[in-house]
Amino acid sequence: MTDGHQVLVSASILNADFSRLDRVVHKMERAGADRLHLDVMDGHFVDNITFGPDVVAAFRRLTDMPLDVHLMISQPARYMDRFIEADPQTITFHVETDEGDARKDEAIAAIHAAGKGAGLAVSPDTPVSAVDPWLSELDIIMIMSVYPGWGGQGFIPETAPKIAEARARLAAAGRGGLVHVDGGVNSKTADVVGAQGIDVCIVGSALFTRGRDASDEVDLVKARALEAYAAAGVR
Ligand code: DX5
Ligand code: ZN
């Protein structure tokens, strides 16, 4: 019995074949992924560079799936209007960026003014309490279960309890926000995050494993997370 709790899968396309984005998107649609997770990296906040608002807009043209933008950039407020214009459903940036609190306020206000969901991500060494100043405005708390920058890394088990912490905070804030977990999440680690009450599992490289059907992985992640949720009696 799971009291109606749902676990969604947001597919991260970071490790996909960028030369065929249309095929990648349709593969994720067929696999039953609920959302697409788009990792934006600037080579400064993290030691990797991916893509910008134009590619987010390209995904918008390719699919009606909800798009979750994950900004791993040092100046999210500076570029926020351009990402909003690309029309994703949600935009999440890191609480660790060195843009001041006032700029973070502005960024979240701009996201909401455009009718979109706003989130803050916390890296493995950052306590969940770092998002407290913005709690009443958050639609997403994203728990990083790897150090941001690359797909295909191993899940850091010490980050799992932060999911329950984030869940309790969002419940207390009463805004109906969801907890996302990102990094090393797959059918082998889904039970760990499920037992903490995760809402959205971001799954990347596990969906692009040669010779493996992505829909099997999506189904397994959901089933194992829900089983663990029920077994743990999460409230
Ligand atoms: C890492 C990214 C993740 C990553 C997830 O910095 O934020 O979204 O692509 O991929 P896997 O599931 O392979 O860890
Ligand atoms: Zn991500």
PDB file of C-alpha atoms and ligand atoms in Angstrom:
ATOM      1  CA  MET A   1       0.000   0.000   0.000  1.00  0.00           C
ATOM      2  CA  THR A   2       1.644   3.372  -0.987  1.00  0.00           C
ATOM      3  CA  ASP A   3      -0.957   6.022   0.132  1.00  0.00           C
ATOM      4  CA  GLY A   4      -1.121   7.266  -3.502  1.00  0.00           C
ATOM      5  CA  HIS A   5       2.568   8.222  -3.442  1.00  0.00           C
ATOM      6  CA  GLN A   6       3.993   8.331  -6.965  1.00  0.00           C
ATOM      7  CA  VAL A   7       7.553   7.990  -8.173  1.00  0.00           C
ATOM      8  CA  LEU A   8       8.332   9.661 -11.483  1.00  0.00           C
ATOM      9  CA  VAL A   9      11.330   9.185 -13.770  1.00  0.00           C
ATOM     10  CA  SER A  10      12.979  12.227 -15.368  1.00  0.00           C
ATOM     11  CA  ALA A  11      15.373  11.063 -18.082  1.00  0.00           C
ATOM     12  CA  SER A  12      18.723  12.855 -18.191  1.00  0.00           C
ATOM     13  CA  ILE A  13      20.008  12.939 -21.774  1.00  0.00           C
ATOM     14  CA  LEU A  14      23.553  13.988 -20.848  1.00  0.00           C
ATOM     15  CA  ASN A  15      25.015  10.672 -22.045  1.00  0.00           C
ATOM     16  CA  ALA A  16      22.828  10.404 -25.148  1.00  0.00           C
ATOM     17  CA  ASP A  17      23.899  10.725 -28.806  1.00  0.00           C
ATOM     18  CA  PHE A  18      23.654  14.484 -29.392  1.00  0.00           C
ATOM     19  CA  SER A  19      23.826  13.987 -33.144  1.00  0.00           C
ATOM     20  CA  ARG A  20      20.317  12.490 -33.045  1.00  0.00           C
ATOM     21  CA  LEU A  21      18.358  14.432 -30.426  1.00  0.00           C
ATOM     22  CA  ASP A  22      15.050  13.628 -32.120  1.00  0.00           C
ATOM     23  CA  ARG A  23      15.681   9.881 -31.844  1.00  0.00           C
ATOM     24  CA  VAL A  24      16.803  10.300 -28.224  1.00  0.00           C
ATOM     25  CA  VAL A  25      13.608  12.130 -27.304  1.00  0.00           C
ATOM     26  CA  HIS A  26      11.353   9.596 -29.013  1.00  0.00           C
ATOM     27  CA  LYS A  27      13.249   6.750 -27.350  1.00  0.00           C
ATOM     28  CA  MET A  28      12.585   8.340 -23.927  1.00  0.00           C
ATOM     29  CA  GLU A  29       8.912   8.864 -24.794  1.00  0.00           C
ATOM     30  CA  ARG A  30       8.578   5.189 -25.785  1.00  0.00           C
ATOM     31  CA  ALA A  31      10.465   4.112 -22.644  1.00  0.00           C
ATOM     32  CA  GLY A  32       7.740   5.718 -20.508  1.00  0.00           C
ATOM     33  CA  ALA A  33       9.912   8.421 -18.944  1.00  0.00           C
ATOM     34  CA  ASP A  34       7.653  11.052 -17.364  1.00  0.00           C
ATOM     35  CA  ARG A  35       9.914  14.064 -17.912  1.00  0.00           C
ATOM     36  CA  LEU A  36      13.208  15.094 -19.554  1.00  0.00           C
ATOM     37  CA  HIS A  37      16.106  16.404 -17.463  1.00  0.00           C
ATOM     38  CA  LEU A  38      18.397  18.844 -19.299  1.00  0.00           C
ATOM     39  CA  ASP A  39      21.858  19.397 -17.778  1.00  0.00           C
ATOM     40  CA  VAL A  40      23.284  22.841 -18.552  1.00  0.00           C
ATOM     41  CA  MET A  41      26.958  23.253 -17.646  1.00  0.00           C
ATOM     42  CA  ASP A  42      29.161  26.332 -18.171  1.00  0.00           C
ATOM     43  CA  GLY A  43      32.658  24.944 -17.646  1.00  0.00           C
ATOM     44  CA  HIS A  44      32.978  27.259 -14.627  1.00  0.00           C
ATOM     45  CA  PHE A  45      30.553  26.084 -11.933  1.00  0.00           C
ATOM     46  CA  VAL A  46      31.487  22.567 -12.998  1.00  0.00           C
ATOM     47  CA  ASP A  47      34.432  21.282 -15.028  1.00  0.00           C
ATOM     48  CA  ASN A  48      32.328  20.423 -18.071  1.00  0.00           C
ATOM     49  CA  ILE A  49      30.473  22.348 -20.821  1.00  0.00           C
ATOM     50  CA  THR A  50      27.195  21.068 -22.335  1.00  0.00           C
ATOM     51  CA  PHE A  51      24.614  23.385 -23.975  1.00  0.00           C
ATOM     52  CA  GLY A  52      22.598  26.597 -23.567  1.00  0.00           C
ATOM     53  CA  PRO A  53      19.062  27.960 -23.966  1.00  0.00           C
ATOM     54  CA  ASP A  54      18.949  27.341 -27.726  1.00  0.00           C
ATOM     55  CA  VAL A  55      19.268  23.586 -27.241  1.00  0.00           C
ATOM     56  CA  VAL A  56      16.597  23.695 -24.510  1.00  0.00           C
ATOM     57  CA  ALA A  57      14.355  25.440 -27.065  1.00  0.00           C
ATOM     58  CA  ALA A  58      15.180  22.697 -29.589  1.00  0.00           C
ATOM     59  CA  PHE A  59      13.953  20.072 -27.117  1.00  0.00           C
ATOM     60  CA  ARG A  60      10.794  22.168 -26.659  1.00  0.00           C
ATOM     61  CA  ARG A  61      10.151  21.916 -30.397  1.00  0.00           C
ATOM     62  CA  LEU A  62      10.823  18.143 -30.382  1.00  0.00           C
ATOM     63  CA  THR A  63       8.478  17.057 -27.579  1.00  0.00           C
ATOM     64  CA  ASP A  64       5.520  17.863 -25.309  1.00  0.00           C
ATOM     65  CA  MET A  65       7.174  16.015 -22.423  1.00  0.00           C
ATOM     66  CA  PRO A  66       7.714  18.239 -19.364  1.00  0.00           C
ATOM     67  CA  LEU A  67      11.256  19.667 -19.445  1.00  0.00           C
ATOM     68  CA  ASP A  68      13.275  20.129 -16.244  1.00  0.00           C
ATOM     69  CA  VAL A  69      16.318  22.364 -16.721  1.00  0.00           C
ATOM     70  CA  HIS A  70      19.200  21.738 -14.286  1.00  0.00           C
ATOM     71  CA  LEU A  71      21.517  24.753 -14.323  1.00  0.00           C
ATOM     72  CA  MET A  72      25.087  24.005 -13.233  1.00  0.00           C
ATOM     73  CA  ILE A  73      26.274  27.517 -14.080  1.00  0.00           C
ATOM     74  CA  SER A  74      27.873  30.191 -11.889  1.00  0.00           C
ATOM     75  CA  GLN A  75      25.474  33.022 -12.855  1.00  0.00           C
ATOM     76  CA  PRO A  76      21.943  31.603 -13.209  1.00  0.00           C
ATOM     77  CA  ALA A  77      20.196  34.944 -12.581  1.00  0.00           C
ATOM     78  CA  ARG A  78      22.177  36.578 -15.407  1.00  0.00           C
ATOM     79  CA  TYR A  79      20.938  34.021 -17.983  1.00  0.00           C
ATOM     80  CA  MET A  80      17.545  33.273 -16.445  1.00  0.00           C
ATOM     81  CA  ASP A  81      15.413  35.170 -18.994  1.00  0.00           C
ATOM     82  CA  ARG A  82      16.943  33.238 -21.867  1.00  0.00           C
ATOM     83  CA  PHE A  83      16.205  29.872 -20.214  1.00  0.00           C
ATOM     84  CA  ILE A  84      12.672  30.990 -19.361  1.00  0.00           C
ATOM     85  CA  GLU A  85      12.149  31.957 -23.006  1.00  0.00           C
ATOM     86  CA  ALA A  86      13.153  28.423 -24.063  1.00  0.00           C
ATOM     87  CA  ASP A  87       9.925  27.340 -22.319  1.00  0.00           C
ATOM     88  CA  PRO A  88      10.777  24.438 -20.013  1.00  0.00           C
ATOM     89  CA  GLN A  89       8.336  23.492 -17.192  1.00  0.00           C
ATOM     90  CA  THR A  90      10.845  23.898 -14.392  1.00  0.00           C
ATOM     91  CA  ILE A  91      14.240  25.517 -13.830  1.00  0.00           C
ATOM     92  CA  THR A  92      16.547  24.454 -10.992  1.00  0.00           C
ATOM     93  CA  PHE A  93      19.848  26.117 -10.133  1.00  0.00           C
ATOM     94  CA  HIS A  94      22.446  25.450  -7.454  1.00  0.00           C
ATOM     95  CA  VAL A  95      22.268  27.073  -4.025  1.00  0.00           C
ATOM     96  CA  GLU A  96      26.112  27.115  -4.053  1.00  0.00           C
ATOM     97  CA  THR A  97      26.424  29.643  -6.893  1.00  0.00           C
ATOM     98  CA  ASP A  98      28.310  32.789  -5.947  1.00  0.00           C
ATOM     99  CA  GLU A  99      25.553  35.141  -7.141  1.00  0.00           C
ATOM    100  CA  GLY A 100      24.223  36.800  -3.912  1.00  0.00           C
ATOM    101  CA  ASP A 101      20.930  35.965  -2.178  1.00  0.00           C
ATOM    102  CA  ALA A 102      19.185  38.942  -3.774  1.00  0.00           C
ATOM    103  CA  ARG A 103      20.040  37.617  -7.249  1.00  0.00           C
ATOM    104  CA  LYS A 104      18.705  34.191  -6.242  1.00  0.00           C
ATOM    105  CA  ASP A 105      15.471  35.887  -5.108  1.00  0.00           C
ATOM    106  CA  GLU A 106      15.232  37.623  -8.480  1.00  0.00           C
ATOM    107  CA  ALA A 107      15.849  34.403 -10.395  1.00  0.00           C
ATOM    108  CA  ILE A 108      13.136  32.499  -8.493  1.00  0.00           C
ATOM    109  CA  ALA A 109      10.702  35.405  -8.872  1.00  0.00           C
ATOM    110  CA  ALA A 110      11.335  35.521 -12.640  1.00  0.00           C
ATOM    111  CA  ILE A 111      10.712  31.778 -12.980  1.00  0.00           C
ATOM    112  CA  HIS A 112       7.409  32.082 -11.084  1.00  0.00           C
ATOM    113  CA  ALA A 113       6.375  35.199 -12.993  1.00  0.00           C
ATOM    114  CA  ALA A 114       6.603  33.077 -16.146  1.00  0.00           C
ATOM    115  CA  GLY A 115       4.321  30.450 -14.557  1.00  0.00           C
ATOM    116  CA  LYS A 116       7.085  27.877 -14.209  1.00  0.00           C
ATOM    117  CA  GLY A 117       8.400  25.769 -11.347  1.00  0.00           C
ATOM    118  CA  ALA A 118      11.523  26.883  -9.486  1.00  0.00           C
ATOM    119  CA  GLY A 119      14.032  24.647  -7.779  1.00  0.00           C
ATOM    120  CA  LEU A 120      17.275  24.710  -5.846  1.00  0.00           C
ATOM    121  CA  ALA A 121      19.875  21.943  -6.047  1.00  0.00           C
ATOM    122  CA  VAL A 122      22.260  20.989  -3.252  1.00  0.00           C
ATOM    123  CA  SER A 123      25.572  19.270  -3.976  1.00  0.00           C
ATOM    124  CA  PRO A 124      26.749  16.339  -1.795  1.00  0.00           C
ATOM    125  CA  ASP A 125      28.726  18.493   0.688  1.00  0.00           C
ATOM    126  CA  THR A 126      25.990  21.113   1.103  1.00  0.00           C
ATOM    127  CA  PRO A 127      23.430  20.713   3.911  1.00  0.00           C
ATOM    128  CA  VAL A 128      19.753  20.791   2.901  1.00  0.00           C
ATOM    129  CA  SER A 129      19.272  23.682   5.362  1.00  0.00           C
ATOM    130  CA  ALA A 130      21.093  25.909   2.834  1.00  0.00           C
ATOM    131  CA  VAL A 131      17.802  26.243   0.899  1.00  0.00           C
ATOM    132  CA  ASP A 132      15.806  27.357   3.978  1.00  0.00           C
ATOM    133  CA  PRO A 133      15.700  31.097   3.059  1.00  0.00           C
ATOM    134  CA  TRP A 134      13.741  30.162  -0.113  1.00  0.00           C
ATOM    135  CA  LEU A 135      11.738  27.198   1.182  1.00  0.00           C
ATOM    136  CA  SER A 136       8.318  28.843   0.874  1.00  0.00           C
ATOM    137  CA  GLU A 137       8.959  29.507  -2.830  1.00  0.00           C
ATOM    138  CA  LEU A 138      10.413  26.177  -3.929  1.00  0.00           C
ATOM    139  CA  ASP A 139       8.624  23.704  -6.203  1.00  0.00           C
ATOM    140  CA  ILE A 140      11.698  21.456  -6.290  1.00  0.00           C
ATOM    141  CA  ILE A 141      14.586  20.561  -4.011  1.00  0.00           C
ATOM    142  CA  MET A 142      17.135  18.608  -6.063  1.00  0.00           C
ATOM    143  CA  ILE A 143      19.425  16.375  -4.038  1.00  0.00           C
ATOM    144  CA  MET A 144      22.675  15.710  -5.886  1.00  0.00           C
ATOM    145  CA  SER A 145      23.752  12.134  -5.206  1.00  0.00           C
ATOM    146  CA  VAL A 146      26.974  12.679  -7.203  1.00  0.00           C
ATOM    147  CA  TYR A 147      29.272  15.675  -7.515  1.00  0.00           C
ATOM    148  CA  PRO A 148      27.796  17.655 -10.452  1.00  0.00           C
ATOM    149  CA  GLY A 149      29.594  17.652 -13.783  1.00  0.00           C
ATOM    150  CA  TRP A 150      29.418  14.183 -15.359  1.00  0.00           C
ATOM    151  CA  GLY A 151      27.017  11.349 -16.047  1.00  0.00           C
ATOM    152  CA  GLY A 152      27.875   7.723 -15.287  1.00  0.00           C
ATOM    153  CA  GLN A 153      29.227   8.341 -11.774  1.00  0.00           C
ATOM    154  CA  GLY A 154      28.518   6.109  -8.759  1.00  0.00           C
ATOM    155  CA  PHE A 155      25.687   6.939  -6.357  1.00  0.00           C
ATOM    156  CA  ILE A 156      26.944   8.426  -3.032  1.00  0.00           C
ATOM    157  CA  PRO A 157      24.883   6.587  -0.335  1.00  0.00           C
ATOM    158  CA  GLU A 158      25.581   9.237   2.354  1.00  0.00           C
ATOM    159  CA  THR A 159      23.396  11.664   0.388  1.00  0.00           C
ATOM    160  CA  ALA A 160      20.237   9.498   0.658  1.00  0.00           C
ATOM    161  CA  PRO A 161      19.010  10.790   4.079  1.00  0.00           C
ATOM    162  CA  LYS A 162      19.000  14.325   2.619  1.00  0.00           C
ATOM    163  CA  ILE A 163      15.988  13.225   0.543  1.00  0.00           C
ATOM    164  CA  ALA A 164      13.879  12.679   3.691  1.00  0.00           C
ATOM    165  CA  GLU A 165      15.140  15.995   5.097  1.00  0.00           C
ATOM    166  CA  ALA A 166      14.111  17.828   1.935  1.00  0.00           C
ATOM    167  CA  ARG A 167      10.766  16.035   1.921  1.00  0.00           C
ATOM    168  CA  ALA A 168      10.027  17.141   5.501  1.00  0.00           C
ATOM    169  CA  ARG A 169      10.957  20.734   4.685  1.00  0.00           C
ATOM    170  CA  LEU A 170       8.737  20.881   1.599  1.00  0.00           C
ATOM    171  CA  ALA A 171       5.856  19.288   3.508  1.00  0.00           C
ATOM    172  CA  ALA A 172       6.198  21.927   6.227  1.00  0.00           C
ATOM    173  CA  ALA A 173       6.316  24.690   3.587  1.00  0.00           C
ATOM    174  CA  GLY A 174       2.966  23.389   2.275  1.00  0.00           C
ATOM    175  CA  ARG A 175       3.564  24.382  -1.344  1.00  0.00           C
ATOM    176  CA  GLY A 176       3.380  20.809  -2.682  1.00  0.00           C
ATOM    177  CA  GLY A 177       7.001  20.873  -3.814  1.00  0.00           C
ATOM    178  CA  LEU A 178       8.725  17.665  -4.957  1.00  0.00           C
ATOM    179  CA  VAL A 179      12.105  16.148  -4.144  1.00  0.00           C
ATOM    180  CA  HIS A 180      14.263  15.171  -7.130  1.00  0.00           C
ATOM    181  CA  VAL A 181      17.421  13.060  -6.802  1.00  0.00           C
ATOM    182  CA  ASP A 182      20.172  13.275  -9.389  1.00  0.00           C
ATOM    183  CA  GLY A 183      23.221  11.129 -10.044  1.00  0.00           C
ATOM    184  CA  GLY A 184      23.859   7.401 -10.145  1.00  0.00           C
ATOM    185  CA  VAL A 185      20.156   6.598  -9.844  1.00  0.00           C
ATOM    186  CA  ASN A 186      19.153   3.368 -11.592  1.00  0.00           C
ATOM    187  CA  SER A 187      17.390   0.048 -10.935  1.00  0.00           C
ATOM    188  CA  LYS A 188      20.174  -0.941  -8.491  1.00  0.00           C
ATOM    189  CA  THR A 189      19.920   2.200  -6.340  1.00  0.00           C
ATOM    190  CA  ALA A 190      16.189   2.958  -6.698  1.00  0.00           C
ATOM    191  CA  ASP A 191      15.356   1.171  -3.451  1.00  0.00           C
ATOM    192  CA  VAL A 192      17.745   3.396  -1.474  1.00  0.00           C
ATOM    193  CA  VAL A 193      16.062   6.602  -2.680  1.00  0.00           C
ATOM    194  CA  GLY A 194      12.584   5.050  -2.576  1.00  0.00           C
ATOM    195  CA  ALA A 195      12.962   4.280   1.147  1.00  0.00           C
ATOM    196  CA  GLN A 196      13.605   8.008   1.716  1.00  0.00           C
ATOM    197  CA  GLY A 197      10.348   9.010  -0.008  1.00  0.00           C
ATOM    198  CA  ILE A 198      11.722  10.299  -3.320  1.00  0.00           C
ATOM    199  CA  ASP A 199       9.241  11.866  -5.765  1.00  0.00           C
ATOM    200  CA  VAL A 200      11.327  12.179  -8.943  1.00  0.00           C
ATOM    201  CA  CYS A 201      14.248   9.919  -9.895  1.00  0.00           C
ATOM    202  CA  ILE A 202      16.578  11.470 -12.479  1.00  0.00           C
ATOM    203  CA  VAL A 203      18.049   8.621 -14.485  1.00  0.00           C
ATOM    204  CA  GLY A 204      20.777   9.151 -17.088  1.00  0.00           C
ATOM    205  CA  SER A 205      23.398   6.682 -18.300  1.00  0.00           C
ATOM    206  CA  ALA A 206      21.318   3.678 -17.161  1.00  0.00           C
ATOM    207  CA  LEU A 207      18.800   4.555 -19.924  1.00  0.00           C
ATOM    208  CA  PHE A 208      21.466   4.593 -22.615  1.00  0.00           C
ATOM    209  CA  THR A 209      23.122   1.245 -21.914  1.00  0.00           C
ATOM    210  CA  ARG A 210      23.796  -0.579 -25.216  1.00  0.00           C
ATOM    211  CA  GLY A 211      21.601  -3.683 -25.646  1.00  0.00           C
ATOM    212  CA  ARG A 212      19.386  -2.727 -22.706  1.00  0.00           C
ATOM    213  CA  ASP A 213      15.765  -1.715 -23.174  1.00  0.00           C
ATOM    214  CA  ALA A 214      15.252   1.697 -21.566  1.00  0.00           C
ATOM    215  CA  SER A 215      11.614   0.925 -20.746  1.00  0.00           C
ATOM    216  CA  ASP A 216      12.682  -2.034 -18.576  1.00  0.00           C
ATOM    217  CA  GLU A 217      14.945   0.310 -16.613  1.00  0.00           C
ATOM    218  CA  VAL A 218      12.206   2.934 -16.200  1.00  0.00           C
ATOM    219  CA  ASP A 219       9.738   0.310 -14.965  1.00  0.00           C
ATOM    220  CA  LEU A 220      12.255  -1.230 -12.567  1.00  0.00           C
ATOM    221  CA  VAL A 221      13.287   2.106 -11.064  1.00  0.00           C
ATOM    222  CA  LYS A 222       9.663   3.000 -10.371  1.00  0.00           C
ATOM    223  CA  ALA A 223       8.707  -0.441  -9.011  1.00  0.00           C
ATOM    224  CA  ARG A 224      11.742  -0.764  -6.723  1.00  0.00           C
ATOM    225  CA  ALA A 225      11.423   2.788  -5.407  1.00  0.00           C
ATOM    226  CA  LEU A 226       7.740   2.270  -4.598  1.00  0.00           C
ATOM    227  CA  GLU A 227       8.364  -1.118  -2.981  1.00  0.00           C
ATOM    228  CA  ALA A 228      11.041   0.402  -0.744  1.00  0.00           C
ATOM    229  CA  TYR A 229       8.768   3.345   0.070  1.00  0.00           C
ATOM    230  CA  ALA A 230       6.005   0.982   1.181  1.00  0.00           C
ATOM    231  CA  ALA A 231       8.421  -1.247   3.102  1.00  0.00           C
ATOM    232  CA  ALA A 232       9.958   1.729   4.914  1.00  0.00           C
ATOM    233  CA  GLY A 233       6.507   3.030   5.943  1.00  0.00           C
ATOM    234  CA  VAL A 234       7.541   6.563   4.912  1.00  0.00           C
ATOM    235  CA  ARG A 235       5.093   9.215   6.199  1.00  0.00           C
TER     236      ARG A 235
HETATM  237  C1  DX5 B   1      25.397  15.243 -13.362  1.00  0.00           C
HETATM  238  C2  DX5 B   1      24.018  15.539 -13.902  1.00  0.00           C
HETATM  239  C3  DX5 B   1      23.090  14.354 -13.901  1.00  0.00           C
HETATM  240  C4  DX5 B   1      23.580  13.172 -14.720  1.00  0.00           C
HETATM  241  C5  DX5 B   1      22.834  11.920 -14.322  1.00  0.00           C
HETATM  242  O1  DX5 B   1      26.044  16.422 -13.026  1.00  0.00           O
HETATM  243  O2  DX5 B   1      23.420  16.596 -13.184  1.00  0.00           O
HETATM  244  O3  DX5 B   1      21.801  14.747 -14.331  1.00  0.00           O
HETATM  245  O4  DX5 B   1      23.426  13.398 -16.061  1.00  0.00           O
HETATM  246  O5  DX5 B   1      23.343  10.831 -15.014  1.00  0.00           O
HETATM  247  P1  DX5 B   1      23.634   9.420 -14.326  1.00  0.00           P
HETATM  248  O6  DX5 B   1      22.275   8.821 -14.043  1.00  0.00           O
HETATM  249  O7  DX5 B   1      24.380   8.679 -15.358  1.00  0.00           O
HETATM  250  O8  DX5 B   1      24.405   9.663 -13.072  1.00  0.00           O
HETATM  251 ZN    ZN B   2      21.277  16.889 -13.629  1.00  0.00          ZN
END
